């Protein structure tokens, strides 16, 4: 079974992504662009202004393949987040739990029930986890970041899915991902950049051995 790939972006970008085997994603605050698809792949959250009631309601109405619980940024949040994750699980195939407290690192399998997928927030200028990737020994979903960095991290983890939107930003400037880095597309054009980036991202994941987790 291949690694699941999700894109949370405009309806146009999602339609192109579907042709490359990617699944549609959206925040629970804006489901407009994914209404026309058979099933929602990834229900994302508004982490800056989180509302569990609205998140749960969106999960119940869309039955996504995956959703993500609120980030655990303090140990005091752990119990509540796990309780909410179980409630979300009633409406989803999988729920991602995202630990960010450094002291949790060596106890992830003890603290987070194995029923949940661990979320690794790929470090970017906007944030990310401070827990070492080697601590993520269960099934992992990679949250955001550059496609080359995601693939590099997967060598240390058992990645079953990821979401990636970075290439949509570069496409707006005529750049695409060539499998190693971003560079100008020879013909230019937003759609061309999206297609080329997704083709190359698919290529670098093609031989990833999910069973056992690593290359």
PDB file of C-alpha atoms in Angstrom:
ATOM      1  CA  UNK A   1       0.000   0.000   0.000  1.00  0.00           C
ATOM      2  CA  UNK A   2       1.384   3.371  -1.030  1.00  0.00           C
ATOM      3  CA  UNK A   3       1.924   6.290   1.307  1.00  0.00           C
ATOM      4  CA  UNK A   4      -1.162   8.539   1.332  1.00  0.00           C
ATOM      5  CA  UNK A   5      -0.537  12.037   0.006  1.00  0.00           C
ATOM      6  CA  UNK A   6      -2.823  14.946   0.856  1.00  0.00           C
ATOM      7  CA  UNK A   7      -3.064  18.464  -0.506  1.00  0.00           C
ATOM      8  CA  UNK A   8      -4.959  21.242   1.246  1.00  0.00           C
ATOM      9  CA  UNK A   9      -5.353  23.992  -1.284  1.00  0.00           C
ATOM     10  CA  UNK A  10      -7.667  25.474  -3.905  1.00  0.00           C
ATOM     11  CA  UNK A  11     -10.236  23.420  -5.795  1.00  0.00           C
ATOM     12  CA  UNK A  12      -8.136  23.806  -8.942  1.00  0.00           C
ATOM     13  CA  UNK A  13      -4.963  22.491  -7.280  1.00  0.00           C
ATOM     14  CA  UNK A  14      -6.848  19.605  -5.680  1.00  0.00           C
ATOM     15  CA  UNK A  15      -8.395  18.605  -9.026  1.00  0.00           C
ATOM     16  CA  UNK A  16      -4.933  18.446 -10.605  1.00  0.00           C
ATOM     17  CA  UNK A  17      -3.597  16.541  -7.605  1.00  0.00           C
ATOM     18  CA  UNK A  18      -6.315  13.891  -7.910  1.00  0.00           C
ATOM     19  CA  UNK A  19      -4.887  12.941 -11.325  1.00  0.00           C
ATOM     20  CA  UNK A  20      -1.616  12.139  -9.576  1.00  0.00           C
ATOM     21  CA  UNK A  21      -3.237   9.999  -6.917  1.00  0.00           C
ATOM     22  CA  UNK A  22      -3.277  12.620  -4.200  1.00  0.00           C
ATOM     23  CA  UNK A  23      -6.279  12.994  -1.895  1.00  0.00           C
ATOM     24  CA  UNK A  24      -8.198  16.190  -1.099  1.00  0.00           C
ATOM     25  CA  UNK A  25      -7.743  17.945   2.190  1.00  0.00           C
ATOM     26  CA  UNK A  26      -9.243  21.023   3.811  1.00  0.00           C
ATOM     27  CA  UNK A  27      -9.454  22.811   7.114  1.00  0.00           C
ATOM     28  CA  UNK A  28     -12.655  22.318   9.073  1.00  0.00           C
ATOM     29  CA  UNK A  29     -13.189  26.074   8.748  1.00  0.00           C
ATOM     30  CA  UNK A  30     -13.370  25.968   4.957  1.00  0.00           C
ATOM     31  CA  UNK A  31     -14.837  22.907   3.273  1.00  0.00           C
ATOM     32  CA  UNK A  32     -16.113  24.743   0.197  1.00  0.00           C
ATOM     33  CA  UNK A  33     -13.346  23.616  -2.176  1.00  0.00           C
ATOM     34  CA  UNK A  34     -13.743  19.896  -1.435  1.00  0.00           C
ATOM     35  CA  UNK A  35     -17.533  19.541  -1.562  1.00  0.00           C
ATOM     36  CA  UNK A  36     -17.484  18.089  -5.074  1.00  0.00           C
ATOM     37  CA  UNK A  37     -15.125  15.216  -4.224  1.00  0.00           C
ATOM     38  CA  UNK A  38     -16.405  11.782  -3.295  1.00  0.00           C
ATOM     39  CA  UNK A  39     -14.667  11.705   0.062  1.00  0.00           C
ATOM     40  CA  UNK A  40     -12.467  14.024   2.047  1.00  0.00           C
ATOM     41  CA  UNK A  41      -8.978  12.645   2.546  1.00  0.00           C
ATOM     42  CA  UNK A  42      -7.600  14.895   5.261  1.00  0.00           C
ATOM     43  CA  UNK A  43      -9.521  17.173   7.616  1.00  0.00           C
ATOM     44  CA  UNK A  44      -7.055  19.769   8.881  1.00  0.00           C
ATOM     45  CA  UNK A  45      -7.473  22.171  11.778  1.00  0.00           C
ATOM     46  CA  UNK A  46      -7.218  25.880  12.388  1.00  0.00           C
ATOM     47  CA  UNK A  47      -4.421  25.617  14.963  1.00  0.00           C
ATOM     48  CA  UNK A  48      -4.280  29.348  15.650  1.00  0.00           C
ATOM     49  CA  UNK A  49      -7.913  29.481  16.705  1.00  0.00           C
ATOM     50  CA  UNK A  50      -8.952  25.920  17.463  1.00  0.00           C
ATOM     51  CA  UNK A  51     -12.550  24.968  18.242  1.00  0.00           C
ATOM     52  CA  UNK A  52     -13.100  21.292  19.042  1.00  0.00           C
ATOM     53  CA  UNK A  53     -16.892  21.549  18.693  1.00  0.00           C
ATOM     54  CA  UNK A  54     -16.598  22.836  15.105  1.00  0.00           C
ATOM     55  CA  UNK A  55     -13.866  20.303  14.308  1.00  0.00           C
ATOM     56  CA  UNK A  56     -15.970  17.399  15.561  1.00  0.00           C
ATOM     57  CA  UNK A  57     -19.000  18.637  13.646  1.00  0.00           C
ATOM     58  CA  UNK A  58     -16.986  18.837  10.413  1.00  0.00           C
ATOM     59  CA  UNK A  59     -15.602  15.331  10.991  1.00  0.00           C
ATOM     60  CA  UNK A  60     -19.132  13.991  11.496  1.00  0.00           C
ATOM     61  CA  UNK A  61     -20.369  15.598   8.278  1.00  0.00           C
ATOM     62  CA  UNK A  62     -17.423  14.597   6.064  1.00  0.00           C
ATOM     63  CA  UNK A  63     -16.149  11.257   7.462  1.00  0.00           C
ATOM     64  CA  UNK A  64     -12.563  11.907   6.329  1.00  0.00           C
ATOM     65  CA  UNK A  65      -9.899   9.254   5.971  1.00  0.00           C
ATOM     66  CA  UNK A  66      -7.737  11.168   8.442  1.00  0.00           C
ATOM     67  CA  UNK A  67      -7.974  14.157  10.705  1.00  0.00           C
ATOM     68  CA  UNK A  68      -5.560  15.686  13.170  1.00  0.00           C
ATOM     69  CA  UNK A  69      -6.178  16.425  16.821  1.00  0.00           C
ATOM     70  CA  UNK A  70      -4.981  19.617  18.424  1.00  0.00           C
ATOM     71  CA  UNK A  71      -1.197  19.847  18.951  1.00  0.00           C
ATOM     72  CA  UNK A  72       0.100  18.836  22.394  1.00  0.00           C
ATOM     73  CA  UNK A  73       2.232  21.826  23.348  1.00  0.00           C
ATOM     74  CA  UNK A  74       2.059  21.313  27.125  1.00  0.00           C
ATOM     75  CA  UNK A  75       1.921  18.107  29.146  1.00  0.00           C
ATOM     76  CA  UNK A  76      -1.207  19.397  30.853  1.00  0.00           C
ATOM     77  CA  UNK A  77      -3.030  19.109  27.472  1.00  0.00           C
ATOM     78  CA  UNK A  78      -2.257  15.423  26.958  1.00  0.00           C
ATOM     79  CA  UNK A  79      -5.291  13.836  28.609  1.00  0.00           C
ATOM     80  CA  UNK A  80      -7.761  16.233  27.015  1.00  0.00           C
ATOM     81  CA  UNK A  81      -6.274  15.861  23.535  1.00  0.00           C
ATOM     82  CA  UNK A  82      -6.368  12.051  23.772  1.00  0.00           C
ATOM     83  CA  UNK A  83     -10.024  12.183  24.871  1.00  0.00           C
ATOM     84  CA  UNK A  84     -10.850  14.445  21.930  1.00  0.00           C
ATOM     85  CA  UNK A  85      -8.919  12.158  19.569  1.00  0.00           C
ATOM     86  CA  UNK A  86     -11.120   9.232  20.623  1.00  0.00           C
ATOM     87  CA  UNK A  87     -14.244  11.290  19.918  1.00  0.00           C
ATOM     88  CA  UNK A  88     -12.926  12.239  16.465  1.00  0.00           C
ATOM     89  CA  UNK A  89     -12.136   8.585  15.779  1.00  0.00           C
ATOM     90  CA  UNK A  90     -15.854   7.820  15.703  1.00  0.00           C
ATOM     91  CA  UNK A  91     -16.047   9.647  12.372  1.00  0.00           C
ATOM     92  CA  UNK A  92     -12.626   8.992  10.771  1.00  0.00           C
ATOM     93  CA  UNK A  93     -10.492   6.040   9.752  1.00  0.00           C
ATOM     94  CA  UNK A  94      -7.464   7.514  11.510  1.00  0.00           C
ATOM     95  CA  UNK A  95      -6.729  10.357  13.901  1.00  0.00           C
ATOM     96  CA  UNK A  96      -3.308  11.987  14.104  1.00  0.00           C
ATOM     97  CA  UNK A  97      -1.945  13.083  17.481  1.00  0.00           C
ATOM     98  CA  UNK A  98       0.845  15.662  17.347  1.00  0.00           C
ATOM     99  CA  UNK A  99       3.257  15.691  20.323  1.00  0.00           C
ATOM    100  CA  UNK A 100       5.444  18.796  20.611  1.00  0.00           C
ATOM    101  CA  UNK A 101       6.644  18.665  24.216  1.00  0.00           C
ATOM    102  CA  UNK A 102      10.329  17.796  24.203  1.00  0.00           C
ATOM    103  CA  UNK A 103      10.087  15.744  27.421  1.00  0.00           C
ATOM    104  CA  UNK A 104       7.578  13.409  25.742  1.00  0.00           C
ATOM    105  CA  UNK A 105      10.211  12.262  23.270  1.00  0.00           C
ATOM    106  CA  UNK A 106      11.303   9.002  24.866  1.00  0.00           C
ATOM    107  CA  UNK A 107       7.796   8.090  26.055  1.00  0.00           C
ATOM    108  CA  UNK A 108       5.682   8.547  22.946  1.00  0.00           C
ATOM    109  CA  UNK A 109       4.576   4.921  22.690  1.00  0.00           C
ATOM    110  CA  UNK A 110       3.734   4.924  26.408  1.00  0.00           C
ATOM    111  CA  UNK A 111       1.831   8.226  26.412  1.00  0.00           C
ATOM    112  CA  UNK A 112      -0.060   8.021  23.105  1.00  0.00           C
ATOM    113  CA  UNK A 113      -2.258   4.961  22.452  1.00  0.00           C
ATOM    114  CA  UNK A 114      -1.190   2.876  19.461  1.00  0.00           C
ATOM    115  CA  UNK A 115      -4.616   3.352  17.874  1.00  0.00           C
ATOM    116  CA  UNK A 116      -3.535   6.836  16.843  1.00  0.00           C
ATOM    117  CA  UNK A 117      -1.099   7.933  14.173  1.00  0.00           C
ATOM    118  CA  UNK A 118       1.760  10.109  15.426  1.00  0.00           C
ATOM    119  CA  UNK A 119       2.025  13.474  13.725  1.00  0.00           C
ATOM    120  CA  UNK A 120       5.489  14.860  13.114  1.00  0.00           C
ATOM    121  CA  UNK A 121       5.314  18.586  12.510  1.00  0.00           C
ATOM    122  CA  UNK A 122       8.113  19.195  10.024  1.00  0.00           C
ATOM    123  CA  UNK A 123      10.185  22.186  11.201  1.00  0.00           C
ATOM    124  CA  UNK A 124       9.688  25.333   9.118  1.00  0.00           C
ATOM    125  CA  UNK A 125      10.018  29.051   9.780  1.00  0.00           C
ATOM    126  CA  UNK A 126       6.490  28.911  11.170  1.00  0.00           C
ATOM    127  CA  UNK A 127       7.039  26.154  13.703  1.00  0.00           C
ATOM    128  CA  UNK A 128       7.543  22.433  14.077  1.00  0.00           C
ATOM    129  CA  UNK A 129       8.261  19.931  16.803  1.00  0.00           C
ATOM    130  CA  UNK A 130      11.448  19.910  18.877  1.00  0.00           C
ATOM    131  CA  UNK A 131      11.210  16.162  19.498  1.00  0.00           C
ATOM    132  CA  UNK A 132      13.870  14.168  17.645  1.00  0.00           C
ATOM    133  CA  UNK A 133      12.513  12.209  14.651  1.00  0.00           C
ATOM    134  CA  UNK A 134      14.105   9.013  15.976  1.00  0.00           C
ATOM    135  CA  UNK A 135      11.591   9.068  18.851  1.00  0.00           C
ATOM    136  CA  UNK A 136       8.663   8.528  16.463  1.00  0.00           C
ATOM    137  CA  UNK A 137       8.602   4.734  16.349  1.00  0.00           C
ATOM    138  CA  UNK A 138       4.908   4.162  15.564  1.00  0.00           C
ATOM    139  CA  UNK A 139       2.992   5.005  12.373  1.00  0.00           C
ATOM    140  CA  UNK A 140       3.700   8.593  11.353  1.00  0.00           C
ATOM    141  CA  UNK A 141       1.999  11.346   9.367  1.00  0.00           C
ATOM    142  CA  UNK A 142       4.300  14.170   8.250  1.00  0.00           C
ATOM    143  CA  UNK A 143       2.706  17.576   8.641  1.00  0.00           C
ATOM    144  CA  UNK A 144       3.821  20.224   6.153  1.00  0.00           C
ATOM    145  CA  UNK A 145       7.321  21.283   5.223  1.00  0.00           C
ATOM    146  CA  UNK A 146       9.398  20.922   2.069  1.00  0.00           C
ATOM    147  CA  UNK A 147       8.974  17.723   0.020  1.00  0.00           C
ATOM    148  CA  UNK A 148      12.707  16.930   0.081  1.00  0.00           C
ATOM    149  CA  UNK A 149      12.805  17.351   3.866  1.00  0.00           C
ATOM    150  CA  UNK A 150       9.746  15.117   4.247  1.00  0.00           C
ATOM    151  CA  UNK A 151      11.377  12.377   2.228  1.00  0.00           C
ATOM    152  CA  UNK A 152      14.617  12.711   4.201  1.00  0.00           C
ATOM    153  CA  UNK A 153      12.731  12.356   7.501  1.00  0.00           C
ATOM    154  CA  UNK A 154      10.958   9.261   6.227  1.00  0.00           C
ATOM    155  CA  UNK A 155      14.273   7.404   6.308  1.00  0.00           C
ATOM    156  CA  UNK A 156      14.040   7.552  10.104  1.00  0.00           C
ATOM    157  CA  UNK A 157      10.325   6.827  10.543  1.00  0.00           C
ATOM    158  CA  UNK A 158       7.465   4.568   9.515  1.00  0.00           C
ATOM    159  CA  UNK A 159       5.596   7.139   7.419  1.00  0.00           C
ATOM    160  CA  UNK A 160       2.129   6.161   6.219  1.00  0.00           C
ATOM    161  CA  UNK A 161       0.967   9.577   5.021  1.00  0.00           C
ATOM    162  CA  UNK A 162       1.852  13.237   4.621  1.00  0.00           C
ATOM    163  CA  UNK A 163       0.336  16.529   3.615  1.00  0.00           C
ATOM    164  CA  UNK A 164       2.304  18.953   1.492  1.00  0.00           C
ATOM    165  CA  UNK A 165       1.353  22.354   0.114  1.00  0.00           C
ATOM    166  CA  UNK A 166       4.756  23.992  -0.147  1.00  0.00           C
ATOM    167  CA  UNK A 167       5.006  23.419  -3.907  1.00  0.00           C
ATOM    168  CA  UNK A 168       1.782  25.348  -4.504  1.00  0.00           C
ATOM    169  CA  UNK A 169       3.470  28.464  -3.116  1.00  0.00           C
ATOM    170  CA  UNK A 170       6.517  28.056  -5.359  1.00  0.00           C
ATOM    171  CA  UNK A 171       4.311  27.389  -8.375  1.00  0.00           C
ATOM    172  CA  UNK A 172       2.911  30.899  -8.006  1.00  0.00           C
ATOM    173  CA  UNK A 173       6.432  32.159  -8.805  1.00  0.00           C
ATOM    174  CA  UNK A 174       7.014  29.772 -11.702  1.00  0.00           C
ATOM    175  CA  UNK A 175       9.123  27.299  -9.732  1.00  0.00           C
ATOM    176  CA  UNK A 176       8.663  23.543  -9.433  1.00  0.00           C
ATOM    177  CA  UNK A 177      10.189  20.730  -7.365  1.00  0.00           C
ATOM    178  CA  UNK A 178      12.539  18.550  -9.424  1.00  0.00           C
ATOM    179  CA  UNK A 179      12.972  15.796  -6.835  1.00  0.00           C
ATOM    180  CA  UNK A 180      15.764  17.550  -4.974  1.00  0.00           C
ATOM    181  CA  UNK A 181      15.081  21.280  -5.010  1.00  0.00           C
ATOM    182  CA  UNK A 182      12.895  24.024  -6.416  1.00  0.00           C
ATOM    183  CA  UNK A 183      13.871  25.714  -9.650  1.00  0.00           C
ATOM    184  CA  UNK A 184      12.228  27.700 -12.483  1.00  0.00           C
ATOM    185  CA  UNK A 185      10.028  25.687 -14.833  1.00  0.00           C
ATOM    186  CA  UNK A 186      11.386  25.906 -18.422  1.00  0.00           C
ATOM    187  CA  UNK A 187       7.949  26.757 -19.851  1.00  0.00           C
ATOM    188  CA  UNK A 188       6.542  28.467 -16.783  1.00  0.00           C
ATOM    189  CA  UNK A 189       2.890  28.423 -15.801  1.00  0.00           C
ATOM    190  CA  UNK A 190       1.224  27.638 -12.497  1.00  0.00           C
ATOM    191  CA  UNK A 191      -0.444  24.427 -13.662  1.00  0.00           C
ATOM    192  CA  UNK A 192       2.772  23.146 -15.254  1.00  0.00           C
ATOM    193  CA  UNK A 193       4.640  23.719 -12.001  1.00  0.00           C
ATOM    194  CA  UNK A 194       1.994  21.889  -9.967  1.00  0.00           C
ATOM    195  CA  UNK A 195       1.973  18.906 -12.301  1.00  0.00           C
ATOM    196  CA  UNK A 196       5.746  18.639 -12.477  1.00  0.00           C
ATOM    197  CA  UNK A 197       6.152  18.980  -8.712  1.00  0.00           C
ATOM    198  CA  UNK A 198       3.594  16.285  -7.926  1.00  0.00           C
ATOM    199  CA  UNK A 199       5.067  13.963 -10.536  1.00  0.00           C
ATOM    200  CA  UNK A 200       8.502  14.318  -8.946  1.00  0.00           C
ATOM    201  CA  UNK A 201       7.209  14.004  -5.384  1.00  0.00           C
ATOM    202  CA  UNK A 202       5.468  10.780  -6.380  1.00  0.00           C
ATOM    203  CA  UNK A 203       8.723   9.589  -7.908  1.00  0.00           C
ATOM    204  CA  UNK A 204      10.842  10.097  -4.785  1.00  0.00           C
ATOM    205  CA  UNK A 205       8.268   8.169  -2.707  1.00  0.00           C
ATOM    206  CA  UNK A 206       7.757   5.355  -5.200  1.00  0.00           C
ATOM    207  CA  UNK A 207      10.194   2.921  -3.599  1.00  0.00           C
ATOM    208  CA  UNK A 208       9.539   3.800  -0.005  1.00  0.00           C
ATOM    209  CA  UNK A 209       9.100   0.654   2.033  1.00  0.00           C
ATOM    210  CA  UNK A 210       6.250   1.368   4.362  1.00  0.00           C
ATOM    211  CA  UNK A 211       6.291  -2.001   6.091  1.00  0.00           C
ATOM    212  CA  UNK A 212       8.995  -1.630   8.680  1.00  0.00           C
ATOM    213  CA  UNK A 213       9.048   2.005   7.934  1.00  0.00           C
ATOM    214  CA  UNK A 214      12.373   2.826   6.434  1.00  0.00           C
ATOM    215  CA  UNK A 215      14.157   2.678   3.096  1.00  0.00           C
TER     216      UNK A 215
END
